[in-house]
Every structure is written in structure tokens, then in C-alpha cells.
mmCIF file of C-alpha atoms in Angstrom:
data_model
loop_
_atom_site.group_PDB
_atom_site.id
_atom_site.type_symbol
_atom_site.label_atom_id
_atom_site.label_comp_id
_atom_site.label_asym_id
_atom_site.label_seq_id
_atom_site.Cartn_x
_atom_site.Cartn_y
_atom_site.Cartn_z
ATOM 1 C CA UNK A 17 59.413 2.566 -75.607
ATOM 2 C CA UNK A 18 57.772 2.272 -71.722
ATOM 3 C CA UNK A 19 57.583 6.079 -69.518
ATOM 4 C CA UNK A 20 59.254 5.025 -66.284
ATOM 5 C CA UNK A 21 59.157 6.254 -62.891
ATOM 6 C CA UNK A 22 61.153 4.773 -60.076
ATOM 7 C CA UNK A 23 61.405 6.079 -56.726
ATOM 8 C CA UNK A 24 64.156 5.385 -54.411
ATOM 9 C CA UNK A 25 66.862 5.423 -57.468
ATOM 10 C CA UNK A 26 70.164 6.717 -56.186
ATOM 11 C CA UNK A 27 71.399 3.445 -55.079
ATOM 12 C CA UNK A 28 70.887 -0.354 -54.670
ATOM 13 C CA UNK A 29 68.002 -1.938 -56.395
ATOM 14 C CA UNK A 30 66.391 0.945 -57.334
ATOM 15 C CA UNK A 31 69.629 1.591 -59.468
ATOM 16 C CA UNK A 32 69.993 -1.695 -60.617
ATOM 17 C CA UNK A 33 66.607 -1.592 -61.506
ATOM 18 C CA UNK A 34 67.267 1.833 -64.026
ATOM 19 C CA UNK A 35 70.455 0.447 -65.212
ATOM 20 C CA UNK A 36 68.478 -3.274 -66.623
ATOM 21 C CA UNK A 37 65.789 -0.933 -68.274
ATOM 22 C CA UNK A 38 68.212 0.785 -69.768
ATOM 23 C CA UNK A 39 70.213 -1.529 -70.975
ATOM 24 C CA UNK A 40 66.519 -3.004 -72.207
ATOM 25 C CA UNK A 41 66.177 -0.342 -75.169
ATOM 26 C CA UNK A 42 64.844 3.394 -75.207
ATOM 27 C CA UNK A 43 63.101 3.997 -72.341
ATOM 28 C CA UNK A 44 61.940 7.355 -71.144
ATOM 29 C CA UNK A 45 63.109 7.008 -67.069
ATOM 30 C CA UNK A 46 62.303 9.445 -64.768
ATOM 31 C CA UNK A 47 64.595 8.939 -61.548
ATOM 32 C CA UNK A 48 63.349 9.599 -57.885
ATOM 33 C CA UNK A 49 65.678 9.965 -54.410
ATOM 34 C CA UNK A 50 66.839 12.311 -51.796
ATOM 35 C CA UNK A 51 70.843 12.245 -52.630
ATOM 36 C CA UNK A 52 70.983 14.422 -55.201
ATOM 37 C CA UNK A 53 74.833 13.594 -55.885
ATOM 38 C CA UNK A 54 74.156 9.829 -55.950
ATOM 39 C CA UNK A 55 71.039 10.119 -58.153
ATOM 40 C CA UNK A 56 72.530 12.572 -60.546
ATOM 41 C CA UNK A 57 75.389 9.867 -61.589
ATOM 42 C CA UNK A 58 72.469 7.086 -61.543
ATOM 43 C CA UNK A 59 70.567 9.468 -64.248
ATOM 44 C CA UNK A 60 73.714 10.319 -66.530
ATOM 45 C CA UNK A 61 74.589 6.477 -66.842
ATOM 46 C CA UNK A 62 71.162 5.619 -67.627
ATOM 47 C CA UNK A 63 70.322 8.784 -69.363
ATOM 48 C CA UNK A 64 67.062 9.453 -67.602
ATOM 49 C CA UNK A 65 65.879 12.568 -65.769
ATOM 50 C CA UNK A 66 66.655 12.906 -61.693
ATOM 51 C CA UNK A 67 64.359 14.151 -59.701
ATOM 52 C CA UNK A 68 64.299 14.910 -55.647
ATOM 53 C CA UNK A 69 61.940 14.652 -53.710
ATOM 54 C CA UNK A 70 60.905 13.256 -50.014
ATOM 55 C CA UNK A 71 58.199 10.727 -50.990
ATOM 56 C CA UNK A 72 56.787 11.514 -47.120
ATOM 57 C CA UNK A 73 56.156 14.810 -47.830
ATOM 58 C CA UNK A 74 52.219 15.316 -49.144
ATOM 59 C CA UNK A 75 52.860 18.601 -50.881
ATOM 60 C CA UNK A 76 56.307 17.433 -52.740
ATOM 61 C CA UNK A 77 54.729 14.562 -53.889
ATOM 62 C CA UNK A 78 51.395 16.451 -55.625
ATOM 63 C CA UNK A 79 54.149 19.013 -57.095
ATOM 64 C CA UNK A 80 56.632 16.166 -58.767
ATOM 65 C CA UNK A 81 53.494 14.368 -59.697
ATOM 66 C CA UNK A 82 52.603 17.389 -62.061
ATOM 67 C CA UNK A 83 56.019 17.427 -63.431
ATOM 68 C CA UNK A 84 55.816 13.646 -64.291
ATOM 69 C CA UNK A 85 53.137 14.177 -66.038
ATOM 70 C CA UNK A 86 54.035 16.955 -67.811
ATOM 71 C CA UNK A 87 57.060 15.709 -68.609
ATOM 72 C CA UNK A 88 55.185 12.527 -69.933
ATOM 73 C CA UNK A 89 52.318 14.143 -71.651
ATOM 74 C CA UNK A 90 50.536 10.569 -70.435
ATOM 75 C CA UNK A 91 50.521 8.148 -68.227
ATOM 76 C CA UNK A 92 53.669 6.469 -67.082
ATOM 77 C CA UNK A 93 53.824 2.927 -68.139
ATOM 78 C CA UNK A 94 55.061 1.604 -65.012
ATOM 79 C CA UNK A 95 55.468 3.409 -61.653
ATOM 80 C CA UNK A 96 57.939 1.212 -59.149
ATOM 81 C CA UNK A 97 57.731 1.806 -55.628
ATOM 82 C CA UNK A 98 61.010 0.971 -54.771
ATOM 83 C CA UNK A 99 62.386 3.074 -52.238
ATOM 84 C CA UNK A 100 62.428 2.550 -48.321
ATOM 85 C CA UNK A 101 64.816 1.990 -45.571
ATOM 86 C CA UNK A 102 66.232 -0.874 -43.176
ATOM 87 C CA UNK A 103 66.502 -0.213 -39.918
ATOM 88 C CA UNK A 104 66.690 -3.014 -37.771
ATOM 89 C CA UNK A 105 66.102 -1.853 -33.689
ATOM 90 C CA UNK A 106 64.538 -5.060 -31.296
ATOM 91 C CA UNK A 107 61.132 -3.701 -30.272
ATOM 92 C CA UNK A 108 61.736 -3.021 -26.841
ATOM 93 C CA UNK A 109 64.728 0.099 -28.056
ATOM 94 C CA UNK A 110 62.146 1.214 -31.027
ATOM 95 C CA UNK A 111 60.709 4.716 -30.471
ATOM 96 C CA UNK A 112 57.767 5.932 -31.845
ATOM 97 C CA UNK A 113 59.892 8.301 -33.819
ATOM 98 C CA UNK A 114 61.540 5.241 -35.517
ATOM 99 C CA UNK A 115 58.823 3.576 -36.030
ATOM 100 C CA UNK A 116 56.506 6.404 -37.523
ATOM 101 C CA UNK A 117 60.035 6.956 -39.710
ATOM 102 C CA UNK A 118 59.572 3.473 -41.173
ATOM 103 C CA UNK A 119 56.157 3.623 -41.830
ATOM 104 C CA UNK A 120 56.477 6.756 -43.290
ATOM 105 C CA UNK A 121 59.524 5.792 -45.941
ATOM 106 C CA UNK A 122 58.489 2.653 -46.592
ATOM 107 C CA UNK A 123 54.405 2.632 -46.786
ATOM 108 C CA UNK A 124 53.455 6.717 -46.760
ATOM 109 C CA UNK A 125 55.443 7.612 -49.292
ATOM 110 C CA UNK A 126 54.417 4.526 -51.765
ATOM 111 C CA UNK A 127 50.787 5.687 -50.819
ATOM 112 C CA UNK A 128 51.349 8.839 -51.913
ATOM 113 C CA UNK A 129 52.955 8.852 -55.421
ATOM 114 C CA UNK A 130 50.701 5.955 -55.921
ATOM 115 C CA UNK A 131 47.428 7.984 -55.437
ATOM 116 C CA UNK A 132 49.095 10.596 -57.448
ATOM 117 C CA UNK A 133 50.211 8.844 -60.960
ATOM 118 C CA UNK A 134 47.449 5.635 -61.186
ATOM 119 C CA UNK A 135 44.526 7.651 -61.916
ATOM 120 C CA UNK A 136 46.107 8.269 -64.898
ATOM 121 C CA UNK A 137 46.862 4.911 -65.789
ATOM 122 C CA UNK A 138 43.360 4.053 -64.964
ATOM 123 C CA UNK A 139 42.057 6.294 -67.187
ATOM 124 C CA UNK A 140 44.515 5.338 -69.920
ATOM 125 C CA UNK A 141 43.426 1.910 -69.213
ATOM 126 C CA UNK A 142 47.075 0.360 -69.233
ATOM 127 C CA UNK A 143 50.179 0.350 -66.750
ATOM 128 C CA UNK A 144 52.642 -1.474 -64.236
ATOM 129 C CA UNK A 145 52.810 -0.596 -60.160
ATOM 130 C CA UNK A 146 55.500 -2.600 -58.705
ATOM 131 C CA UNK A 147 56.029 -2.231 -54.833
ATOM 132 C CA UNK A 148 59.182 -3.353 -53.702
ATOM 133 C CA UNK A 149 58.351 -5.300 -50.556
ATOM 134 C CA UNK A 150 60.611 -8.134 -48.615
ATOM 135 C CA UNK A 151 60.233 -11.455 -47.406
ATOM 136 C CA UNK A 152 59.506 -9.048 -43.828
ATOM 137 C CA UNK A 153 56.100 -8.377 -45.891
ATOM 138 C CA UNK A 154 54.887 -12.238 -44.918
ATOM 139 C CA UNK A 155 57.070 -12.978 -41.843
ATOM 140 C CA UNK A 156 58.434 -11.245 -38.340
ATOM 141 C CA UNK A 157 61.804 -10.925 -37.864
ATOM 142 C CA UNK A 158 62.994 -10.401 -34.381
ATOM 143 C CA UNK A 159 64.801 -7.165 -34.072
ATOM 144 C CA UNK A 160 62.871 -5.387 -37.014
ATOM 145 C CA UNK A 161 59.158 -4.832 -35.775
ATOM 146 C CA UNK A 162 58.709 -1.434 -37.195
ATOM 147 C CA UNK A 163 60.397 -2.758 -40.421
ATOM 148 C CA UNK A 164 58.327 -5.575 -40.322
ATOM 149 C CA UNK A 165 54.959 -3.714 -39.607
ATOM 150 C CA UNK A 166 55.555 -0.974 -42.642
ATOM 151 C CA UNK A 167 56.392 -3.843 -44.911
ATOM 152 C CA UNK A 168 53.335 -6.215 -43.759
ATOM 153 C CA UNK A 169 51.371 -2.636 -44.251
ATOM 154 C CA UNK A 170 52.413 -2.203 -48.059
ATOM 155 C CA UNK A 171 52.008 -5.825 -49.312
ATOM 156 C CA UNK A 172 48.355 -5.194 -47.892
ATOM 157 C CA UNK A 173 47.941 -1.901 -49.499
ATOM 158 C CA UNK A 174 49.405 -4.046 -52.797
ATOM 159 C CA UNK A 175 46.744 -6.092 -52.468
ATOM 160 C CA UNK A 176 44.081 -4.053 -51.963
ATOM 161 C CA UNK A 177 45.068 -1.682 -55.004
ATOM 162 C CA UNK A 178 45.185 -5.120 -56.929
ATOM 163 C CA UNK A 179 41.659 -5.756 -56.069
ATOM 164 C CA UNK A 180 40.591 -2.047 -56.599
ATOM 165 C CA UNK A 181 42.193 -2.142 -60.222
ATOM 166 C CA UNK A 182 40.804 -5.249 -61.823
ATOM 167 C CA UNK A 183 39.740 -4.802 -65.194
ATOM 168 C CA UNK A 184 40.761 -1.397 -65.455
ATOM 169 C CA UNK A 185 43.979 -3.088 -67.148
ATOM 170 C CA UNK A 186 46.335 -1.688 -64.813
ATOM 171 C CA UNK A 187 48.510 -4.716 -62.993
ATOM 172 C CA UNK A 188 50.121 -4.367 -59.388
ATOM 173 C CA UNK A 189 53.123 -6.800 -58.912
ATOM 174 C CA UNK A 190 54.831 -7.300 -55.436
ATOM 175 C CA UNK A 191 58.491 -7.889 -55.051
ATOM 176 C CA UNK A 192 59.256 -10.103 -51.890
ATOM 177 C CA UNK A 193 63.193 -9.918 -52.154
ATOM 178 C CA UNK A 194 65.304 -11.309 -48.607
ATOM 179 C CA UNK A 195 68.608 -10.649 -48.266
ATOM 180 C CA UNK A 196 70.036 -8.682 -50.986
ATOM 181 C CA UNK A 197 73.561 -6.964 -51.209
ATOM 182 C CA UNK A 198 72.544 -3.247 -50.818
ATOM 183 C CA UNK A 199 73.973 -0.223 -48.726
ATOM 184 C CA UNK A 200 71.620 -1.455 -45.982
ATOM 185 C CA UNK A 201 74.048 -4.297 -45.352
ATOM 186 C CA UNK A 202 77.275 -2.120 -44.969
ATOM 187 C CA UNK A 203 79.599 -3.022 -42.588
ATOM 188 C CA UNK A 204 77.918 -6.472 -42.470
ATOM 189 C CA UNK A 205 80.583 -9.548 -41.670
ATOM 190 C CA UNK A 206 78.425 -11.876 -43.616
ATOM 191 C CA UNK A 207 80.256 -13.285 -46.820
ATOM 192 C CA UNK A 208 78.673 -11.633 -49.992
ATOM 193 C CA UNK A 209 77.883 -15.024 -51.626
ATOM 194 C CA UNK A 210 75.156 -15.508 -48.956
ATOM 195 C CA UNK A 211 73.501 -12.445 -50.343
ATOM 196 C CA UNK A 212 71.358 -11.849 -54.034
ATOM 197 C CA UNK A 213 72.705 -9.754 -55.698
ATOM 198 C CA UNK A 214 70.554 -6.467 -56.575
ATOM 199 C CA UNK A 215 70.802 -6.763 -60.546
ATOM 200 C CA UNK A 216 68.627 -10.644 -60.042
ATOM 201 C CA UNK A 217 65.752 -8.668 -57.889
ATOM 202 C CA UNK A 218 65.627 -5.881 -61.271
ATOM 203 C CA UNK A 219 65.834 -8.523 -63.749
ATOM 204 C CA UNK A 220 62.805 -9.988 -62.049
ATOM 205 C CA UNK A 221 61.043 -6.662 -62.532
ATOM 206 C CA UNK A 222 62.147 -6.524 -65.937
ATOM 207 C CA UNK A 223 60.730 -9.825 -66.570
ATOM 208 C CA UNK A 224 57.266 -9.215 -64.361
ATOM 209 C CA UNK A 225 56.616 -6.488 -66.859
ATOM 210 C CA UNK A 226 57.363 -8.237 -70.344
ATOM 211 C CA UNK A 227 54.545 -10.727 -69.825
ATOM 212 C CA UNK A 228 51.554 -10.335 -72.033
ATOM 213 C CA UNK A 229 49.272 -7.762 -70.709
ATOM 214 C CA UNK A 230 47.102 -10.864 -69.919
ATOM 215 C CA UNK A 231 49.270 -11.962 -66.947
ATOM 216 C CA UNK A 232 49.936 -10.349 -63.924
ATOM 217 C CA UNK A 233 52.629 -11.820 -61.688
ATOM 218 C CA UNK A 234 50.623 -10.681 -57.947
ATOM 219 C CA UNK A 235 53.786 -11.389 -55.386
ATOM 220 C CA UNK A 236 56.883 -12.824 -56.288
ATOM 221 C CA UNK A 237 59.064 -14.420 -53.513
ATOM 222 C CA UNK A 238 62.729 -14.286 -54.147
ATOM 223 C CA UNK A 239 65.102 -15.590 -51.525
ATOM 224 C CA UNK A 240 69.007 -16.483 -51.022
ATOM 225 C CA UNK A 241 69.554 -19.601 -52.208
ATOM 226 C CA UNK A 242 70.951 -20.875 -48.714
ATOM 227 C CA UNK A 243 67.895 -18.933 -47.005
ATOM 228 C CA UNK A 244 67.256 -16.416 -44.828
ATOM 229 C CA UNK A 245 69.892 -14.742 -43.230
#
């Protein structure tokens, strides 16, 4: 039984990841999000523990990680950094406030909770850290300069963490999905079959974790069959 922490679990890919691990077996999961009503619903359907936290707040993250360690009585086996936002805006219309907001939501939060939980994984000589990157981690897209900057930064952080945790027993994987049918795309007029289902992204996380401890998928690029949107 794995002890799992999933951030951004109240909708979209995070919810699908929680459901995938729930159907996989008797794992103990802590789901983190900011929307209490939605998070409670996901936690109930996956028999998980919900925890409300603003991952961009250092004090809140420290407090919730203390609660996580107390509940698990050990290091997490899996930390899935999925929380983030997609708020596209042309560069000339991007305010410093919006830029900082996307950096904080997509990058700083992942740094803060990883900083809190990875030391216990290193001491345990095992664990798997996932980061939910994006095709925007490896390519710049017009109209999304702040998001691209944040996701490029997340991939750079993940790569550095991978280098620093070699020979510790901790694996690091970055998932790089393209357009996925989540609430981020609410209101789009594009046909649903142009998007990847979030269940496919969740399955890729589960599959990467299930490889032997001698193997790690460092980066996994996943795009819609017909290419980027």
C-alpha cells in the first residue's frame, strides 16, 4: 500500500490521478486543494483524506506537511505535484501581478511542498516525486508567456532535483501533457475529441510509478493524436 500526496486534486487531472490510484488498490491518499466542496467530493469517492491548503503560502505548507507526516507516520511513497493554473494572456497584456500569480501557482507551490517532504523520502531511501509540467515546459506558445515561463521553470527545477537525488532511492518524473480536457478549457468551442482525456494522463502517472525501482521515466511527453491545439 502506497502513501500518496496529490496536489490540485479537486478537479481535472488531479481528480483522475486520485481515481486511478483508488482503483489500483488499497492506497492511503491525502488530497490537497483549495476548493473545499469539490475536494471533499473527490476525497469521499476515493476514500481519501482531504486537506485544504494554499500551496503558495510557506506557513500553510509547513503546517499541512506536519499533518501529513503525523498521519502517515512515515515518508510519503509518492508526491504528485499537480496543482497549477492556466491563465493565457498575450505578453503585452500580462501584468506583473498576473505573471507572479502564475509563477507562484505553477512553480513556487511545487517547490515549497517538495522542499518539506523530500527530505523524509531521502532518509527513507525511497519515494517518487512527480511534477505535472506541460508541452509549454519545452516550447513557447504565443499568448501564454507567463504560463510558459512557469512551466519551463518547473521542468528546470525537476531536472535539478533529479540530479541532486541520484543514488538516494528517490525517483523524479515530469509529465509533459498537451491539451487535456479539464476545466481550464471550459468555454472552448473546439471539439472534445481534439483533447486528451485526463484519465490518460493519470494512467501515465500510475504506469511510471509501477516500473521497478531500478528504472525511472525522467520526462514523458504526451500530445493529442492530432497534435497541439
